[in-house]
Coordinates of C-alpha atoms in Angstrom, one line a residue:
Chain A
M1 CA 4.2 66.4 -16.5
L2 CA 1.9 63.7 -15.2
E3 CA 1.7 60.6 -17.7
L4 CA -0.8 57.7 -17.2
I5 CA -0.2 54.8 -19.7
N6 CA -2.7 52.1 -19.7
L7 CA -3.6 52.2 -15.9
S8 CA -5.5 49.2 -15.0
A9 CA -6.6 48.1 -11.4
Q10 CA -8.5 45.4 -9.8
L11 CA -10.3 45.3 -6.3
G12 CA -10.9 41.7 -5.6
R13 CA -12.4 40.3 -8.9
R14 CA -13.8 43.3 -9.9
R15 CA -11.8 45.5 -12.7
V16 CA -12.3 49.2 -11.5
L17 CA -9.9 50.8 -13.7
Q18 CA -9.3 49.7 -17.2
D19 CA -6.6 51.1 -19.7
V20 CA -6.7 54.7 -18.6
S21 CA -4.2 56.8 -20.5
L22 CA -3.8 60.4 -20.2
T23 CA -1.2 63.3 -19.7
V24 CA -1.7 66.6 -17.7
R25 CA 0.9 69.1 -18.4
P26 CA 2.0 71.7 -15.8
G27 CA 0.0 74.8 -15.8
E28 CA -3.0 72.8 -16.4
L29 CA -6.2 72.1 -14.1
L30 CA -7.7 68.7 -14.8
A31 CA -11.1 67.6 -13.4
I32 CA -11.7 64.0 -13.1
C33 CA -15.5 63.5 -13.3
G34 CA -17.9 60.5 -13.2
A35 CA -21.0 58.9 -11.4
N36 CA -20.5 57.3 -8.1
G37 CA -18.5 54.1 -8.4
A38 CA -16.9 55.3 -11.8
G39 CA -13.4 54.7 -10.6
K40 CA -12.7 58.4 -9.8
S41 CA -11.1 57.7 -6.4
T42 CA -9.2 54.6 -7.7
L43 CA -7.7 56.6 -10.5
L44 CA -6.5 58.9 -7.9
K45 CA -5.0 56.3 -5.8
A46 CA -3.4 54.7 -9.0
I47 CA -1.8 58.1 -9.8
L48 CA -0.6 58.5 -6.1
G49 CA 1.0 54.9 -6.2
E50 CA -1.2 54.0 -3.2
L51 CA -2.7 51.0 -5.3
P52 CA -1.3 47.9 -7.1
A53 CA -1.9 48.8 -10.8
S54 CA -0.8 47.6 -13.8
G55 CA 0.5 50.1 -16.4
V56 CA 2.4 53.2 -15.7
A57 CA 2.2 56.3 -13.6
R58 CA 4.7 59.0 -14.1
L59 CA 5.0 62.1 -12.2
N60 CA 7.8 64.6 -13.7
G61 CA 9.2 61.5 -15.4
I62 CA 9.5 59.3 -12.1
A63 CA 7.4 56.2 -11.7
V64 CA 5.2 56.8 -8.6
A65 CA 5.1 53.0 -7.8
E66 CA 8.9 53.0 -7.3
A67 CA 9.6 56.4 -6.1
R68 CA 10.5 57.0 -2.5
P69 CA 7.6 58.8 -0.4
A70 CA 10.0 61.5 0.6
T71 CA 10.9 62.1 -3.2
L72 CA 7.2 62.4 -4.2
A73 CA 6.2 64.3 -1.1
R74 CA 8.4 67.3 -2.5
M75 CA 6.8 67.2 -6.0
R76 CA 3.1 66.9 -5.0
A77 CA 0.7 67.3 -2.0
V78 CA -2.5 65.4 -1.6
L79 CA -6.0 66.5 -0.3
P80 CA -7.8 63.5 1.0
Q81 CA -11.5 63.3 0.8
E82 CA -11.6 63.4 4.6
S83 CA -8.9 63.1 7.3
E84 CA -9.1 62.3 10.9
V85 CA -6.4 63.6 13.1
A86 CA -5.4 61.6 16.1
F87 CA -4.5 63.5 19.5
G88 CA -4.8 67.2 20.0
F89 CA -2.9 68.7 17.2
T90 CA -3.4 72.3 16.4
L91 CA -4.3 73.6 13.1
G92 CA -0.9 75.4 13.0
E93 CA 0.8 72.3 13.5
V94 CA -0.8 70.2 10.9
V95 CA 0.0 72.9 8.4
A96 CA 3.6 72.7 9.5
M97 CA 3.5 69.0 9.0
G98 CA 2.8 69.6 5.2
R99 CA 5.2 72.4 5.1
E100 CA 7.9 70.4 6.6
A101 CA 7.2 67.4 4.2
G102 CA 8.1 69.6 1.3
D103 CA 10.8 72.1 0.2
F104 CA 9.6 74.7 2.7
A105 CA 10.7 73.3 6.1
A106 CA 12.9 76.5 6.5
W107 CA 10.1 79.1 5.9
P108 CA 7.6 78.9 8.8
E109 CA 5.9 82.0 7.3
V110 CA 4.4 79.8 4.7
D111 CA 2.1 78.3 7.2
G112 CA 0.4 81.9 7.9
L113 CA 0.3 82.5 4.0
A114 CA -1.2 79.1 3.3
L115 CA -3.9 79.5 6.2
C116 CA -4.6 83.1 4.9
A117 CA -5.2 81.6 1.2
V118 CA -7.9 79.3 2.6
G119 CA -9.4 82.1 4.9
L120 CA -8.2 80.4 8.1
Q121 CA -6.0 83.2 9.3
G122 CA -5.3 83.7 13.0
R123 CA -6.7 80.2 13.7
E124 CA -3.4 78.3 14.2
A125 CA -4.0 77.5 17.8
D126 CA -7.2 75.8 17.4
D127 CA -7.6 72.0 17.9
I128 CA -8.2 70.7 14.5
R129 CA -11.0 68.4 15.8
S130 CA -12.8 71.6 16.9
L131 CA -13.1 72.9 13.5
S132 CA -16.5 72.5 11.5
G133 CA -16.4 70.0 8.6
G134 CA -15.8 72.9 5.9
E135 CA -13.2 74.5 8.0
R136 CA -11.2 71.2 8.7
Q137 CA -11.5 70.6 4.8
R138 CA -10.0 74.0 4.2
G139 CA -7.4 73.5 7.0
H140 CA -6.0 70.2 5.2
L141 CA -6.0 72.2 2.0
A142 CA -3.7 74.8 3.7
R143 CA -1.4 72.0 4.7
A144 CA -1.4 70.6 1.3
L145 CA -0.8 74.1 -0.1
A146 CA 2.1 74.7 2.4
Q147 CA 3.7 71.3 1.3
V148 CA 3.9 72.6 -2.4
W149 CA 3.9 76.4 -1.8
E150 CA 5.3 77.6 -5.0
P151 CA 3.8 75.9 -8.1
V152 CA 7.3 75.6 -9.8
S153 CA 10.6 75.0 -8.4
P154 CA 13.8 75.6 -10.4
Q155 CA 13.9 72.0 -12.0
R156 CA 10.3 70.9 -11.9
P157 CA 6.7 71.9 -11.4
R158 CA 4.8 70.9 -8.5
W159 CA 1.4 69.3 -8.1
L160 CA -1.8 69.3 -6.2
M161 CA -3.9 66.3 -6.3
L162 CA -7.3 67.0 -4.7
D163 CA -9.8 64.3 -3.8
E164 CA -13.4 66.2 -4.0
P165 CA -11.9 69.5 -2.6
V166 CA -15.2 71.3 -2.3
A167 CA -17.5 68.3 -1.2
S168 CA -18.3 69.8 2.2
L169 CA -18.0 73.5 1.4
D170 CA -20.6 76.3 0.8
L171 CA -20.9 78.1 -2.4
G172 CA -18.8 80.9 -1.5
H173 CA -15.9 78.6 0.0
Q174 CA -16.3 76.2 -3.1
L175 CA -15.5 79.2 -5.4
Q176 CA -12.6 80.3 -2.9
V177 CA -11.0 76.9 -3.3
M178 CA -11.6 76.5 -6.9
R179 CA -10.0 79.8 -7.7
L180 CA -7.0 78.9 -5.4
A181 CA -6.6 75.7 -7.7
R182 CA -7.0 77.7 -10.8
S183 CA -4.3 80.2 -9.8
Y184 CA -2.1 77.3 -8.7
A185 CA -2.3 76.0 -12.3
D186 CA -2.1 79.5 -13.8
A187 CA 1.3 80.0 -12.0
G188 CA 2.7 76.9 -13.7
G189 CA 1.9 74.0 -11.1
G190 CA -0.4 71.1 -12.1
V191 CA -3.6 70.3 -10.5
V192 CA -5.5 67.1 -10.7
A193 CA -9.2 67.3 -9.0
I194 CA -11.7 64.9 -8.4
M195 CA -14.9 66.7 -8.8
H196 CA -18.6 66.0 -8.3
D197 CA -19.9 69.1 -9.4
L198 CA -19.8 69.4 -13.2
N199 CA -20.7 73.2 -13.6
L200 CA -17.7 74.1 -11.2
S201 CA -15.5 71.9 -13.2
A202 CA -16.5 73.4 -16.5
M203 CA -16.1 76.6 -14.8
F204 CA -12.5 76.2 -13.8
A205 CA -11.0 73.4 -15.4
D206 CA -8.7 73.4 -18.6
R207 CA -9.8 70.0 -19.3
M208 CA -12.2 67.4 -18.0
A209 CA -11.6 63.5 -17.8
F210 CA -14.9 61.6 -17.5
L211 CA -15.0 58.0 -16.2
V212 CA -17.7 55.5 -16.9
A213 CA -17.4 52.0 -15.2
G214 CA -13.5 52.4 -14.7
R215 CA -13.0 53.5 -18.4
L216 CA -12.1 56.8 -19.6
A217 CA -15.3 57.8 -21.6
A218 CA -14.4 61.1 -22.5
I219 CA -11.5 63.6 -22.1
G220 CA -11.0 67.4 -23.4
T221 CA -12.0 70.6 -23.0
P222 CA -15.3 71.4 -20.9
V223 CA -17.3 72.0 -24.1
E224 CA -16.0 68.5 -25.6
V225 CA -16.7 66.4 -22.7
M226 CA -20.2 68.1 -21.5
Q227 CA -22.2 66.1 -24.0
Q228 CA -26.0 65.4 -23.3
D229 CA -26.0 61.7 -24.4
L230 CA -22.9 61.1 -22.4
L231 CA -23.8 62.6 -19.3
E232 CA -27.6 61.3 -19.4
A233 CA -26.3 57.8 -19.8
A234 CA -23.8 58.3 -17.1
Y235 CA -26.0 59.5 -14.5
G236 CA -29.3 58.0 -15.5
C237 CA -31.2 61.2 -15.7
Q238 CA -32.4 63.7 -18.0
I239 CA -30.3 66.8 -18.3
T240 CA -30.6 70.2 -19.8
L241 CA -27.4 71.4 -21.1
N242 CA -26.8 75.3 -21.5
R243 CA -24.1 77.7 -22.5
A244 CA -23.3 80.6 -20.5
P245 CA -21.6 83.3 -22.4
V246 CA -18.4 83.6 -20.1
S247 CA -18.0 80.4 -18.1
G248 CA -18.9 77.8 -20.8
P249 CA -21.3 75.0 -20.4
W250 CA -23.7 74.3 -17.3
L251 CA -26.5 72.0 -16.8
L252 CA -29.4 71.5 -14.7
P253 CA -30.8 68.0 -13.8
Q254 CA -34.4 67.9 -14.8
S255 CA -36.9 66.8 -12.2
C256 CA -39.0 63.7 -13.0
R257 CA -42.0 65.6 -14.4
Chain B
M1 CA 9.3 72.4 30.3
T2 CA 12.3 70.0 29.6
L3 CA 14.6 71.9 31.9
A4 CA 11.9 71.8 34.5
L5 CA 11.5 68.1 34.2
A6 CA 15.2 67.5 34.3
G7 CA 15.3 69.3 37.5
L8 CA 12.5 67.5 39.0
L9 CA 14.2 64.0 38.1
L10 CA 17.3 65.4 39.9
A11 CA 15.2 66.3 43.0
A12 CA 13.5 62.9 43.2
S13 CA 16.8 61.3 42.7
I14 CA 18.3 63.0 45.7
L15 CA 15.3 62.4 47.6
S16 CA 15.3 58.8 46.7
L17 CA 19.1 58.2 47.5
T18 CA 18.6 59.8 50.8
S19 CA 15.7 58.1 52.2
G20 CA 15.8 54.6 53.6
A21 CA 16.3 52.4 56.8
A22 CA 20.0 52.8 56.8
G23 CA 19.7 56.5 57.9
L24 CA 22.0 57.9 55.2
G25 CA 21.0 61.4 54.8
A26 CA 21.6 64.3 52.4
G27 CA 24.9 65.3 54.1
D28 CA 26.3 61.8 53.6
L29 CA 25.6 62.2 50.0
F30 CA 27.6 65.4 49.6
V31 CA 30.3 63.5 51.6
A32 CA 30.2 60.6 49.3
L33 CA 30.4 62.8 46.2
W34 CA 32.9 65.5 47.2
G35 CA 34.3 64.6 50.7
E36 CA 36.7 61.9 51.7
G37 CA 34.1 58.9 51.5
L38 CA 31.8 57.2 53.6
S39 CA 32.2 54.3 56.2
P40 CA 32.3 50.7 54.3
R41 CA 28.7 50.1 55.4
D42 CA 27.4 53.4 53.9
Q43 CA 29.6 52.9 50.9
V44 CA 27.6 49.5 50.2
V45 CA 24.2 51.0 51.1
L46 CA 24.7 54.0 48.5
F47 CA 26.7 52.3 45.7
D48 CA 25.2 48.8 45.8
I49 CA 21.7 49.1 47.0
R50 CA 20.3 52.7 46.4
L51 CA 22.2 53.8 43.2
P52 CA 21.4 50.7 41.1
R53 CA 17.6 50.8 42.4
L54 CA 17.6 54.5 41.6
A55 CA 19.1 53.9 38.1
L56 CA 16.8 50.8 37.4
G57 CA 13.8 52.9 38.3
M58 CA 14.7 55.8 35.9
A59 CA 15.5 53.5 33.2
V60 CA 12.1 51.2 33.8
G61 CA 10.1 54.4 34.0
A62 CA 11.3 56.0 30.9
S63 CA 11.3 52.9 29.0
L64 CA 7.3 52.5 29.8
A65 CA 6.6 56.0 29.2
V66 CA 8.3 56.2 25.8
S67 CA 6.7 52.7 24.9
G68 CA 3.4 54.2 25.7
V69 CA 4.0 57.1 23.5
L70 CA 5.1 54.9 20.7
L71 CA 2.0 52.6 21.0
Q72 CA -0.3 55.5 21.1
G73 CA 1.3 57.1 18.1
L74 CA 1.4 53.7 16.2
F75 CA -2.1 53.1 17.1
R76 CA -3.3 56.6 16.7
N77 CA -4.9 56.5 20.0
P78 CA -4.1 57.9 23.5
L79 CA -5.6 54.7 25.1
A80 CA -2.8 52.4 24.1
D81 CA -0.4 51.5 27.0
P82 CA 1.8 48.5 27.1
G83 CA 0.0 47.0 30.1
I84 CA -3.5 47.6 28.8
V85 CA -3.1 46.3 25.4
G86 CA -1.3 43.1 26.3
V87 CA 2.3 44.0 25.3
S88 CA 3.5 43.7 29.0
A89 CA 1.6 40.5 29.1
G90 CA 3.6 39.1 26.0
A91 CA 6.6 40.4 27.4
G92 CA 6.0 38.7 30.6
L93 CA 5.3 35.5 29.0
G94 CA 8.6 35.7 27.2
A95 CA 10.5 36.3 30.6
V96 CA 8.7 33.4 32.2
L97 CA 9.8 31.2 29.4
A98 CA 13.2 32.2 29.3
I99 CA 13.5 31.5 33.4
V100 CA 11.7 28.2 33.2
L101 CA 12.9 26.6 29.6
G102 CA 16.2 28.7 29.5
G103 CA 18.1 25.7 30.8
L104 CA 17.1 23.6 27.9
L105 CA 18.9 26.3 25.5
P106 CA 22.4 25.0 24.3
A107 CA 25.1 26.1 26.6
A108 CA 26.7 28.2 23.9
V109 CA 23.6 30.4 23.6
V110 CA 23.4 31.0 27.4
A111 CA 26.9 31.9 27.5
T112 CA 26.6 34.4 24.8
V113 CA 23.5 36.1 26.0
G114 CA 24.3 35.5 29.8
Q115 CA 21.9 37.6 31.9
S116 CA 20.5 39.2 29.0
L117 CA 18.4 36.0 28.1
V118 CA 15.4 37.2 30.2
P119 CA 15.3 40.8 28.7
L120 CA 15.8 39.5 25.4
A121 CA 13.0 36.8 25.7
A122 CA 10.7 39.4 27.3
G123 CA 11.3 41.8 24.2
L124 CA 10.5 39.2 21.8
G125 CA 7.4 38.2 23.6
G126 CA 6.5 41.9 23.5
W127 CA 7.2 42.1 19.9
M128 CA 5.1 39.3 19.0
A129 CA 2.2 40.5 21.0
T130 CA 2.4 44.0 19.4
L131 CA 2.4 42.5 15.9
I132 CA -0.6 40.4 16.5
L133 CA -2.2 43.4 18.1
Y134 CA -1.4 45.5 15.2
R135 CA -2.8 43.0 12.7
I136 CA -6.1 42.8 14.6
A137 CA -7.0 46.3 15.6
T138 CA -5.6 48.3 12.5
S139 CA -6.8 48.2 8.9
G140 CA -5.0 50.7 6.7
Q141 CA -6.7 53.9 7.7
R142 CA -8.0 53.5 11.3
T143 CA -7.5 51.8 14.5
D144 CA -10.5 50.3 15.9
V145 CA -10.3 51.0 19.6
A146 CA -12.6 48.3 20.8
L147 CA -10.7 45.7 19.0
M148 CA -7.6 47.1 20.4
L149 CA -8.9 46.8 23.9
L150 CA -10.4 43.6 23.4
A151 CA -7.5 42.1 21.8
G152 CA -5.3 43.3 24.5
I153 CA -7.5 41.4 27.0
A154 CA -7.2 38.2 25.0
L155 CA -3.5 38.6 24.7
A156 CA -3.1 39.3 28.4
A157 CA -5.4 36.2 29.3
L158 CA -3.3 33.8 27.0
A159 CA -0.1 34.8 28.3
G160 CA -1.5 34.6 31.7
A161 CA -2.5 31.0 31.2
A162 CA 0.5 30.0 29.3
T163 CA 2.4 31.6 32.3
G164 CA 0.2 29.5 34.6
V165 CA 1.2 26.3 32.8
L166 CA 5.0 27.1 33.1
T167 CA 4.6 27.7 36.7
Y168 CA 3.7 24.1 37.2
L169 CA 6.6 23.1 35.1
A170 CA 9.2 25.1 37.0
D171 CA 11.3 23.7 39.7
D172 CA 11.8 25.0 43.1
R173 CA 14.7 27.4 42.4
Q174 CA 12.9 28.6 39.0
L175 CA 9.7 29.1 41.1
R176 CA 11.5 31.4 43.4
D177 CA 12.9 33.3 40.6
L178 CA 9.3 33.5 39.1
T179 CA 7.8 34.7 42.4
F180 CA 10.4 37.5 42.9
W181 CA 10.0 38.6 39.3
G182 CA 6.2 38.5 39.3
M183 CA 6.0 40.8 42.3
G184 CA 7.0 43.6 40.2
S185 CA 9.3 45.6 42.1
L186 CA 12.6 47.3 42.0
A187 CA 13.7 45.7 45.0
G188 CA 16.2 43.3 43.9
A189 CA 18.0 45.9 41.7
T190 CA 21.7 45.3 41.0
W191 CA 24.1 46.6 38.6
G192 CA 24.3 43.5 36.8
K193 CA 20.4 43.3 36.2
L194 CA 20.6 47.0 35.0
A195 CA 23.4 45.9 32.7
A196 CA 21.3 43.1 31.2
A197 CA 18.3 45.5 30.5
L198 CA 20.1 48.5 29.5
P199 CA 21.2 47.6 25.8
L200 CA 17.5 47.0 24.8
M201 CA 16.1 50.1 26.6
A202 CA 18.9 52.4 25.3
A203 CA 18.4 51.0 21.6
A204 CA 14.7 51.9 22.1
L205 CA 15.2 55.2 23.7
L206 CA 17.6 56.3 21.1
V207 CA 15.5 55.2 18.1
A208 CA 12.3 56.7 19.5
P209 CA 13.2 60.4 19.0
R210 CA 13.9 59.7 15.5
L211 CA 10.5 58.6 15.0
A212 CA 8.6 61.6 16.1
R213 CA 8.1 63.4 12.8
G214 CA 7.0 60.1 11.3
L215 CA 4.5 59.6 14.1
N216 CA 3.3 63.1 13.8
S217 CA 2.3 62.5 10.2
L218 CA 1.0 59.2 11.1
A219 CA -1.6 61.1 13.1
L220 CA -3.4 61.9 10.1
G221 CA -3.7 58.3 8.9
E222 CA -1.1 56.0 6.9
A223 CA -2.0 57.4 3.7
Q224 CA -1.7 60.9 4.5
A225 CA 1.7 60.1 6.3
A226 CA 3.1 58.5 3.1
H227 CA 1.9 61.6 1.0
M228 CA 3.9 63.6 3.6
G229 CA 7.0 61.8 2.6
T230 CA 7.0 59.2 5.7
D231 CA 8.2 55.5 4.8
V232 CA 5.3 54.0 6.7
Q233 CA 6.5 50.4 6.7
V234 CA 9.9 51.5 8.2
L235 CA 8.1 53.8 10.7
K236 CA 5.8 51.1 11.9
R237 CA 8.4 48.3 11.9
L238 CA 10.8 50.6 14.1
A239 CA 8.1 51.8 16.4
I240 CA 6.9 48.3 17.1
F241 CA 10.5 47.1 17.7
S242 CA 11.3 50.0 20.0
A243 CA 8.2 49.9 22.0
A244 CA 8.6 46.1 22.5
A245 CA 12.1 46.4 23.4
A246 CA 11.5 49.1 25.8
T247 CA 8.4 47.1 27.4
G248 CA 10.3 43.9 27.3
A249 CA 13.3 45.1 29.2
A250 CA 11.3 47.0 31.5
V251 CA 9.0 44.0 32.4
A252 CA 12.1 41.6 32.5
V253 CA 13.7 43.6 35.3
A254 CA 10.8 44.9 37.2
G255 CA 7.8 42.8 36.5
G256 CA 4.3 44.2 35.5
I257 CA 4.4 47.8 36.2
G258 CA 1.1 49.2 34.5
F259 CA -0.1 52.6 33.5
V260 CA 3.2 54.6 33.3
G261 CA 3.0 54.5 29.6
L262 CA -0.6 55.7 29.6
V263 CA -0.4 58.5 32.3
V264 CA 2.9 60.2 31.3
P265 CA 1.9 61.1 27.7
H266 CA -1.4 62.0 28.7
L267 CA -0.3 64.5 31.2
L268 CA 2.4 66.0 28.9
R269 CA -0.2 66.1 25.9
Q270 CA -2.7 68.1 28.2
A271 CA 0.1 70.4 29.2
Q272 CA 1.6 71.5 26.1
G273 CA 0.2 69.6 22.9
A274 CA 0.6 66.6 20.8
D275 CA 3.8 67.1 18.9
H276 CA 5.9 64.1 19.3
R277 CA 9.1 65.8 19.2
P278 CA 9.2 67.4 22.3
L279 CA 6.7 64.7 23.9
I280 CA 9.2 61.8 23.5
P281 CA 12.1 63.0 25.5
Q282 CA 9.8 64.7 28.0
A283 CA 8.0 61.5 28.3
A284 CA 11.2 59.7 29.1
L285 CA 12.1 62.3 31.9
L286 CA 8.6 62.3 33.5
G287 CA 8.5 58.5 33.5
A288 CA 11.7 58.4 35.2
V289 CA 10.5 60.8 37.8
L290 CA 7.2 59.3 38.2
L291 CA 8.8 55.8 38.8
V292 CA 11.4 57.1 41.1
L293 CA 8.8 58.8 43.3
A294 CA 6.4 55.7 43.1
D295 CA 9.3 53.4 44.3
L296 CA 10.2 55.9 47.1
I297 CA 6.6 55.8 48.3
S298 CA 6.4 52.1 47.8
R299 CA 9.4 51.2 50.0
S300 CA 8.5 53.9 52.8
I301 CA 4.7 53.8 53.1
V302 CA 4.6 50.3 54.8
A303 CA 8.4 50.5 55.9
P304 CA 10.1 48.1 56.9
A305 CA 7.9 46.0 54.2
E306 CA 7.5 47.0 50.7
L307 CA 4.3 47.8 48.8
P308 CA 4.7 46.3 45.0
I309 CA 5.3 49.2 43.0
G310 CA 2.7 47.9 40.3
I311 CA -0.1 48.4 42.9
L312 CA 0.8 51.9 43.3
T313 CA 1.1 52.9 39.7
A314 CA -2.4 51.3 39.2
L315 CA -3.9 53.1 42.0
V316 CA -3.0 56.3 40.2
G317 CA -3.4 55.1 36.6
A318 CA -6.5 53.3 36.5
P319 CA -8.7 55.8 37.6
V320 CA -6.9 58.1 35.1
F321 CA -7.6 55.5 32.6
L322 CA -11.2 55.6 33.5
W323 CA -11.5 59.1 33.4
M324 CA -10.1 59.1 29.6
L325 CA -12.8 56.6 28.8
L326 CA -15.5 58.8 30.3
Q327 CA -14.1 61.9 28.2
R328 CA -14.3 59.9 25.2
G329 CA -17.9 58.9 26.0
A330 CA -18.7 62.6 26.6
R331 CA -17.0 63.3 23.1
G332 CA -19.5 60.9 21.6
R333 CA -17.0 58.3 20.2

């Protein structure tokens, strides 16, 4: 269980996060959405204990601000928005770094499985700097997956924290990555993902949390959160909201005419 | 690879022990080890001149190379070298301070640290230089290479100027000490010198391999390293401490020997990759080999005189550094 109670944070004088409280249960995929500067990344940083924040963030009952890095590393893996790797580490070495940080240090075969899951099988020996932007993003996802390979350990669920996991991916790979996140949650793990794409979020997430100016403006199922007035106010543009029979609500931004 | 390097070190050592003006050859070495012993003169040449010089060369080479790996890992950049980024200069200032002003310390302090005073002061100087450098060049997620190199230049200039001032304050005996030290060579190697510097070097060389996994994760940035379970603050403190201790001790006993910390890790990364776990012990071995060979060349190329070893390492290392800069330019950053 991930519990946030009255999380607030400041960057300089500016309040970037204000009294955010929410709970995510294992088995759930929560998408955190909002306009640029709404506080999505700040919220994730607070969840990860990277940011001095007031309030409480607890993961599996442990306060993240006080937990040892090694303890947290066995419970959750983090996919950053972008990461630059120094020196000539290979893709295989980077994935192994993730695996060795978690509970799977003794299972080298996890590396190959994780790479296979993101469609990069057989690329272990490539210098990670030589990959394309999308490949690198998936490579780092494989590293995060290898760190928390099994969604549930005997004692507790594991978690994936994804910061814009599909930002630099093409349509097909967006779906591939979202399906991975979905199946991780379906298998009993917890997933928290910062998402820009509302349609993808509505398609895959159990619940969406919508931030406006550092506050939690709405949280609930995609149908509950995808409200015309809320979204139009947040993004400052007109929106046509539709409902697909299978995948729930979807929207189209309208052109200026 | 590690075995090959160990073999190389053995070969270099034998070569080093058996060359020199005294005409002590490989056969004599065998006699010394397994035979009935050498003449008193050869005994002195082997055990009081060549052997301490060899041991000091190995220790200095290993220290400088490992210090290079640690600084590079810390700054996430292969261009960091104790000489280039000013850590050696800081250590040098510490050493000069100890030589010139050491007499002002309370007698009790001098008596406790004894010959280790200069290495300790050099370590302290290197530590402060590294701290300043890290503060300037690194902001959380990334290291600014230009800032790192510029800060290194400024630190070296500052330490050089302060060293110059201290030279004026020095009396004749201290001036002689300074001159010998500044020449940067293994010439004055004695067992006493080695014993004075060894504790710091050994501490650094023992700590360094334990930092390997953390340094690997740090290659992905501080935040990611923390997410992968690395206690980044502890890692940084230990890496800075070890790099400074190793550089300080090396500078204190051998003066400024540059580029070993740059060239050795670079060669090893080219040969077999970036993983710090094999890299650190192998850098120690290759650094030792390189310095023993450089010392051998420096004392035989213009025999009976000696070329300062720092000139030799710069002759090889500076072009490698320029080449690395060129490569970066070609990659577009």
